[in-house]
mmCIF file of C-alpha atoms in Angstrom:
data_model
loop_
_atom_site.group_PDB
_atom_site.id
_atom_site.type_symbol
_atom_site.label_atom_id
_atom_site.label_comp_id
_atom_site.label_asym_id
_atom_site.label_seq_id
_atom_site.Cartn_x
_atom_site.Cartn_y
_atom_site.Cartn_z
ATOM 1 C CA UNK A 12 8.447 128.896 159.767
ATOM 2 C CA UNK A 13 11.747 129.763 158.103
ATOM 3 C CA UNK A 14 14.819 128.754 160.091
ATOM 4 C CA UNK A 15 18.220 130.246 159.424
ATOM 5 C CA UNK A 16 21.155 127.846 159.651
ATOM 6 C CA UNK A 17 24.177 128.381 161.849
ATOM 7 C CA UNK A 18 27.482 127.796 160.114
ATOM 8 C CA UNK A 19 29.273 124.714 161.466
ATOM 9 C CA UNK A 20 32.982 125.094 162.172
ATOM 10 C CA UNK A 21 35.522 122.481 161.094
ATOM 11 C CA UNK A 22 36.598 119.627 163.366
ATOM 12 C CA UNK A 23 39.587 118.332 161.349
ATOM 13 C CA UNK A 24 37.658 115.297 160.137
ATOM 14 C CA UNK A 25 39.798 115.169 156.983
ATOM 15 C CA UNK A 26 43.150 116.057 158.510
ATOM 16 C CA UNK A 27 46.049 115.214 156.209
ATOM 17 C CA UNK A 28 43.848 113.954 153.374
ATOM 18 C CA UNK A 29 44.156 115.045 149.733
ATOM 19 C CA UNK A 30 41.033 115.722 147.688
ATOM 20 C CA UNK A 31 40.158 116.553 144.085
ATOM 21 C CA UNK A 32 36.984 118.600 143.643
ATOM 22 C CA UNK A 33 35.557 119.356 140.201
ATOM 23 C CA UNK A 34 33.583 122.475 139.272
ATOM 24 C CA UNK A 35 34.898 124.113 142.425
ATOM 25 C CA UNK A 36 35.217 127.724 141.269
ATOM 26 C CA UNK A 37 32.685 130.257 142.481
ATOM 27 C CA UNK A 38 29.970 130.240 145.115
ATOM 28 C CA UNK A 39 28.193 126.949 144.440
ATOM 29 C CA UNK A 40 28.380 123.535 146.084
ATOM 30 C CA UNK A 41 31.849 122.857 144.681
ATOM 31 C CA UNK A 42 33.263 126.077 146.091
ATOM 32 C CA UNK A 43 31.605 125.471 149.451
ATOM 33 C CA UNK A 44 33.002 121.925 149.510
ATOM 34 C CA UNK A 45 36.506 123.190 148.782
ATOM 35 C CA UNK A 46 36.300 125.586 151.711
ATOM 36 C CA UNK A 47 34.794 122.971 154.030
ATOM 37 C CA UNK A 48 37.497 120.455 153.170
ATOM 38 C CA UNK A 49 40.193 122.998 153.985
ATOM 39 C CA UNK A 50 38.474 123.822 157.286
ATOM 40 C CA UNK A 51 38.487 120.091 158.030
ATOM 41 C CA UNK A 52 42.262 119.887 157.492
ATOM 42 C CA UNK A 53 42.436 118.526 153.935
ATOM 43 C CA UNK A 54 44.663 119.570 151.056
ATOM 44 C CA UNK A 55 42.702 120.239 147.874
ATOM 45 C CA UNK A 56 43.171 120.334 144.122
ATOM 46 C CA UNK A 57 40.259 122.077 142.445
ATOM 47 C CA UNK A 58 39.277 121.954 138.800
ATOM 48 C CA UNK A 59 36.818 123.959 136.743
ATOM 49 C CA UNK A 60 36.158 124.714 133.068
ATOM 50 C CA UNK A 61 36.102 128.454 133.855
ATOM 51 C CA UNK A 62 39.804 129.234 134.060
ATOM 52 C CA UNK A 63 39.550 132.824 135.290
ATOM 53 C CA UNK A 64 37.089 132.030 138.070
ATOM 54 C CA UNK A 65 39.148 128.991 139.016
ATOM 55 C CA UNK A 66 42.276 131.102 139.394
ATOM 56 C CA UNK A 67 40.467 133.675 141.494
ATOM 57 C CA UNK A 68 38.950 131.012 143.751
ATOM 58 C CA UNK A 69 42.254 129.208 144.213
ATOM 59 C CA UNK A 70 44.093 132.440 145.003
ATOM 60 C CA UNK A 71 41.529 133.455 147.618
ATOM 61 C CA UNK A 72 41.584 130.048 149.293
ATOM 62 C CA UNK A 73 45.377 129.865 149.209
ATOM 63 C CA UNK A 74 45.642 133.266 150.880
ATOM 64 C CA UNK A 75 43.333 132.126 153.670
ATOM 65 C CA UNK A 76 44.450 128.518 154.146
ATOM 66 C CA UNK A 77 48.018 128.502 152.806
ATOM 67 C CA UNK A 78 49.445 127.963 149.330
ATOM 68 C CA UNK A 79 50.684 124.472 150.229
ATOM 69 C CA UNK A 80 47.106 123.339 150.796
ATOM 70 C CA UNK A 81 45.481 124.650 147.627
ATOM 71 C CA UNK A 82 46.207 123.898 143.983
ATOM 72 C CA UNK A 83 44.137 124.283 140.837
ATOM 73 C CA UNK A 84 44.115 123.096 137.246
ATOM 74 C CA UNK A 85 41.559 123.981 134.568
ATOM 75 C CA UNK A 86 39.461 120.932 133.726
ATOM 76 C CA UNK A 87 36.543 120.422 131.360
ATOM 77 C CA UNK A 88 34.981 117.114 132.408
ATOM 78 C CA UNK A 89 33.796 116.484 128.832
ATOM 79 C CA UNK A 90 37.458 116.064 127.839
ATOM 80 C CA UNK A 91 39.079 112.849 129.087
ATOM 81 C CA UNK A 92 42.607 114.202 128.567
ATOM 82 C CA UNK A 93 41.882 117.141 130.848
ATOM 83 C CA UNK A 94 40.341 114.804 133.431
ATOM 84 C CA UNK A 95 43.411 112.564 133.337
ATOM 85 C CA UNK A 96 45.673 115.602 133.660
ATOM 86 C CA UNK A 97 43.778 116.816 136.751
ATOM 87 C CA UNK A 98 44.206 113.493 138.540
ATOM 88 C CA UNK A 99 47.864 113.149 137.547
ATOM 89 C CA UNK A 100 48.521 116.696 138.751
ATOM 90 C CA UNK A 101 46.839 116.029 142.114
ATOM 91 C CA UNK A 102 48.771 112.816 142.694
ATOM 92 C CA UNK A 103 52.073 114.459 141.742
ATOM 93 C CA UNK A 104 51.429 117.616 143.766
ATOM 94 C CA UNK A 105 50.654 115.835 147.022
ATOM 95 C CA UNK A 106 52.173 112.403 146.505
ATOM 96 C CA UNK A 107 48.826 110.659 146.450
ATOM 97 C CA UNK A 108 45.076 111.074 146.460
ATOM 98 C CA UNK A 109 42.425 110.137 149.019
ATOM 99 C CA UNK A 110 39.087 111.728 148.078
ATOM 100 C CA UNK A 111 37.371 112.709 144.826
ATOM 101 C CA UNK A 112 34.252 114.890 144.705
ATOM 102 C CA UNK A 113 32.534 114.833 141.313
ATOM 103 C CA UNK A 114 30.544 118.036 141.473
ATOM 104 C CA UNK A 115 30.458 119.116 137.813
ATOM 105 C CA UNK A 116 26.977 119.319 136.328
ATOM 106 C CA UNK A 117 24.907 121.333 133.886
ATOM 107 C CA UNK A 118 21.218 122.170 134.035
ATOM 108 C CA UNK A 119 18.665 124.075 132.008
ATOM 109 C CA UNK A 120 14.935 124.193 131.385
ATOM 110 C CA UNK A 121 13.166 122.970 128.240
ATOM 111 C CA UNK A 122 9.994 121.020 127.620
ATOM 112 C CA UNK A 123 10.725 117.691 125.975
ATOM 113 C CA UNK A 124 8.673 118.508 122.870
ATOM 114 C CA UNK A 125 10.884 121.560 122.255
ATOM 115 C CA UNK A 126 14.198 120.105 123.428
ATOM 116 C CA UNK A 127 16.926 119.788 120.814
ATOM 117 C CA UNK A 128 19.403 116.951 120.526
ATOM 118 C CA UNK A 129 22.142 119.422 121.436
ATOM 119 C CA UNK A 130 20.366 120.531 124.638
ATOM 120 C CA UNK A 131 19.872 116.912 125.675
ATOM 121 C CA UNK A 132 23.394 115.809 124.797
ATOM 122 C CA UNK A 133 25.147 118.764 126.420
ATOM 123 C CA UNK A 134 23.470 118.222 129.803
ATOM 124 C CA UNK A 135 24.100 114.473 129.670
ATOM 125 C CA UNK A 136 27.735 114.908 128.616
ATOM 126 C CA UNK A 137 28.650 117.237 131.471
ATOM 127 C CA UNK A 138 26.444 115.819 134.223
ATOM 128 C CA UNK A 139 26.489 112.068 133.606
ATOM 129 C CA UNK A 140 29.368 111.392 131.216
ATOM 130 C CA UNK A 141 31.600 113.829 133.116
ATOM 131 C CA UNK A 142 30.898 112.007 136.359
ATOM 132 C CA UNK A 143 31.665 108.719 134.595
ATOM 133 C CA UNK A 144 34.984 110.013 133.236
ATOM 134 C CA UNK A 145 36.082 111.329 136.627
ATOM 135 C CA UNK A 146 34.901 108.246 138.515
ATOM 136 C CA UNK A 147 36.771 106.015 136.091
ATOM 137 C CA UNK A 148 39.940 108.078 136.495
ATOM 138 C CA UNK A 149 39.553 108.010 140.276
ATOM 139 C CA UNK A 150 39.049 104.240 140.441
ATOM 140 C CA UNK A 151 42.019 103.598 138.168
ATOM 141 C CA UNK A 152 44.183 105.726 140.431
ATOM 142 C CA UNK A 153 42.923 104.111 143.633
ATOM 143 C CA UNK A 154 43.237 100.580 142.250
ATOM 144 C CA UNK A 155 46.813 101.153 141.100
ATOM 145 C CA UNK A 156 47.816 102.860 144.355
ATOM 146 C CA UNK A 157 46.283 100.119 146.527
ATOM 147 C CA UNK A 158 45.627 102.633 149.323
ATOM 148 C CA UNK A 159 41.839 102.763 149.203
ATOM 149 C CA UNK A 160 39.935 105.963 148.589
ATOM 150 C CA UNK A 161 36.585 107.721 148.528
ATOM 151 C CA UNK A 162 34.465 108.995 145.635
ATOM 152 C CA UNK A 163 31.485 111.275 146.207
ATOM 153 C CA UNK A 164 29.161 112.194 143.344
ATOM 154 C CA UNK A 165 26.718 115.080 143.217
ATOM 155 C CA UNK A 166 23.284 113.796 142.208
ATOM 156 C CA UNK A 167 19.923 115.469 142.842
ATOM 157 C CA UNK A 168 16.493 114.629 144.225
ATOM 158 C CA UNK A 169 15.254 115.220 140.694
ATOM 159 C CA UNK A 170 16.786 111.855 139.875
ATOM 160 C CA UNK A 171 13.872 110.416 141.876
ATOM 161 C CA UNK A 172 11.140 113.007 141.374
ATOM 162 C CA UNK A 173 9.550 114.407 138.222
ATOM 163 C CA UNK A 174 9.706 118.085 137.291
ATOM 164 C CA UNK A 175 8.500 119.769 134.131
ATOM 165 C CA UNK A 176 11.184 120.999 131.783
ATOM 166 C CA UNK A 177 13.891 118.879 133.413
ATOM 167 C CA UNK A 178 13.868 115.603 131.438
ATOM 168 C CA UNK A 179 17.535 115.906 130.436
ATOM 169 C CA UNK A 180 18.761 116.894 133.891
ATOM 170 C CA UNK A 181 16.596 114.313 135.666
ATOM 171 C CA UNK A 182 17.814 111.553 133.354
ATOM 172 C CA UNK A 183 21.423 112.600 133.941
ATOM 173 C CA UNK A 184 21.085 112.699 137.722
ATOM 174 C CA UNK A 185 19.241 109.363 137.836
ATOM 175 C CA UNK A 186 22.157 108.033 135.804
ATOM 176 C CA UNK A 187 24.618 109.412 138.358
ATOM 177 C CA UNK A 188 22.772 107.499 141.081
ATOM 178 C CA UNK A 189 22.889 104.257 139.085
ATOM 179 C CA UNK A 190 26.549 104.813 138.237
ATOM 180 C CA UNK A 191 27.269 105.342 141.940
ATOM 181 C CA UNK A 192 25.651 102.039 142.912
ATOM 182 C CA UNK A 193 27.411 99.993 140.219
ATOM 183 C CA UNK A 194 30.806 101.649 140.756
ATOM 184 C CA UNK A 195 30.537 101.014 144.493
ATOM 185 C CA UNK A 196 30.190 97.258 144.013
ATOM 186 C CA UNK A 197 33.258 97.127 141.791
ATOM 187 C CA UNK A 198 35.328 99.526 143.894
ATOM 188 C CA UNK A 199 34.688 97.573 147.087
ATOM 189 C CA UNK A 200 37.086 94.923 145.740
ATOM 190 C CA UNK A 201 39.982 97.322 146.313
ATOM 191 C CA UNK A 202 38.775 99.121 149.398
ATOM 192 C CA UNK A 203 37.170 102.174 147.807
ATOM 193 C CA UNK A 204 33.820 103.670 148.811
ATOM 194 C CA UNK A 205 31.540 105.425 146.287
ATOM 195 C CA UNK A 206 28.525 107.429 147.474
ATOM 196 C CA UNK A 207 26.460 110.390 146.311
ATOM 197 C CA UNK A 208 24.532 113.339 147.695
ATOM 198 C CA UNK A 209 21.163 114.367 146.287
ATOM 199 C CA UNK A 210 20.361 117.999 147.134
ATOM 200 C CA UNK A 211 16.890 119.380 146.534
ATOM 201 C CA UNK A 212 17.478 123.128 146.292
ATOM 202 C CA UNK A 213 20.787 124.846 147.041
ATOM 203 C CA UNK A 214 20.976 128.449 145.923
ATOM 204 C CA UNK A 215 23.975 129.666 143.953
ATOM 205 C CA UNK A 216 24.550 132.133 141.089
ATOM 206 C CA UNK A 217 24.489 129.513 138.305
ATOM 207 C CA UNK A 218 21.068 128.255 139.395
ATOM 208 C CA UNK A 219 19.722 131.793 139.250
ATOM 209 C CA UNK A 220 20.942 132.106 135.655
ATOM 210 C CA UNK A 221 19.255 128.936 134.368
ATOM 211 C CA UNK A 222 16.002 129.042 136.395
ATOM 212 C CA UNK A 223 13.123 131.522 136.257
ATOM 213 C CA UNK A 224 11.995 133.409 139.380
ATOM 214 C CA UNK A 225 8.619 131.642 139.226
ATOM 215 C CA UNK A 226 10.234 128.201 139.240
ATOM 216 C CA UNK A 227 12.570 129.184 142.087
ATOM 217 C CA UNK A 228 9.612 130.414 144.116
ATOM 218 C CA UNK A 229 7.731 127.168 143.432
ATOM 219 C CA UNK A 230 10.729 125.035 144.415
ATOM 220 C CA UNK A 231 11.299 127.000 147.607
ATOM 221 C CA UNK A 232 7.641 126.573 148.559
ATOM 222 C CA UNK A 233 8.106 122.780 148.425
ATOM 223 C CA UNK A 234 10.762 122.888 151.130
ATOM 224 C CA UNK A 235 9.591 122.204 154.686
ATOM 225 C CA UNK A 236 11.784 124.979 156.071
ATOM 226 C CA UNK A 237 10.470 127.452 153.497
ATOM 227 C CA UNK A 238 13.958 128.246 152.240
ATOM 228 C CA UNK A 239 16.667 126.898 149.968
ATOM 229 C CA UNK A 240 19.781 125.218 151.343
ATOM 230 C CA UNK A 241 23.016 127.133 151.636
ATOM 231 C CA UNK A 242 25.751 125.433 149.545
ATOM 232 C CA UNK A 243 27.779 124.781 152.708
ATOM 233 C CA UNK A 244 24.895 122.736 154.109
ATOM 234 C CA UNK A 245 25.324 120.326 151.201
ATOM 235 C CA UNK A 246 29.089 120.446 151.704
ATOM 236 C CA UNK A 247 28.621 119.353 155.322
ATOM 237 C CA UNK A 248 27.088 116.079 154.136
ATOM 238 C CA UNK A 249 29.880 115.642 151.588
ATOM 239 C CA UNK A 250 32.365 116.020 154.459
ATOM 240 C CA UNK A 251 30.502 113.296 156.342
ATOM 241 C CA UNK A 252 30.731 110.949 153.347
ATOM 242 C CA UNK A 253 34.437 111.756 152.984
ATOM 243 C CA UNK A 254 35.151 111.090 156.658
ATOM 244 C CA UNK A 255 35.528 107.992 158.778
ATOM 245 C CA UNK A 256 32.045 108.550 160.180
ATOM 246 C CA UNK A 257 30.594 106.962 157.018
ATOM 247 C CA UNK A 258 33.060 104.046 156.865
ATOM 248 C CA UNK A 259 30.377 101.382 156.304
ATOM 249 C CA UNK A 260 28.502 103.294 153.594
ATOM 250 C CA UNK A 261 28.985 102.630 149.897
ATOM 251 C CA UNK A 262 26.654 102.729 146.909
ATOM 252 C CA UNK A 263 24.316 105.071 148.786
ATOM 253 C CA UNK A 264 22.691 108.294 147.653
ATOM 254 C CA UNK A 265 21.994 110.582 150.605
ATOM 255 C CA UNK A 266 19.125 113.013 150.120
ATOM 256 C CA UNK A 267 19.994 116.494 151.416
ATOM 257 C CA UNK A 268 16.540 117.937 151.372
ATOM 258 C CA UNK A 269 13.749 119.486 153.421
ATOM 259 C CA UNK A 270 11.055 118.692 150.865
ATOM 260 C CA UNK A 271 7.742 117.605 152.275
ATOM 261 C CA UNK A 272 7.038 113.889 151.936
#
């Protein structure tokens, strides 16, 4: 039986906090997280490699939630200088930084026997190396500021489970999970928590572009509810990890999934 979710209103769980969210332009998990954070009372700085879409997203959010609460800076997470600039801009704009959501990732479908070095490297550089660059920048900021902080990475259930044509993406997401665990141990020394979410299937326009209808139908069939997740349902769990309700959690990857066991 397919159940339709009811949108959950904000409860100001992040009131007064400042957050950086990568790959936050558009209608995917990053965009949904940006909106959810604003509904929960946070100020946000969003980054994305797509400058036009980023500007449009920031303008729409600023009109709804106030220009003082929304800022944006183009950021390609494969470029360390742009990553550093995003974090410096966020800290300067709001006088500090509390939360970082590393959402940037890149997928695709190719059997391993046909996969090129470029296909492999591109997915790994955005999805795993990009998360590394942003996590490193976040931890350097939090350590120097001595105010604590929270990092949340976007992994995937495919980091645990095999799927044909997804060797590069699965390897990258498994790497994000391992990076999360190791970073959490180090970051605990200066009061910072590092966790991750692992969605199974959240529908958004980019996924439609890189996945065939047959694969989408197969993935949806695996879900117990017989439907994909709405991006805001993943964002709800990210809000939980960014809030005081998860104060004892670090190094964890939370599966956001209705897949059958």
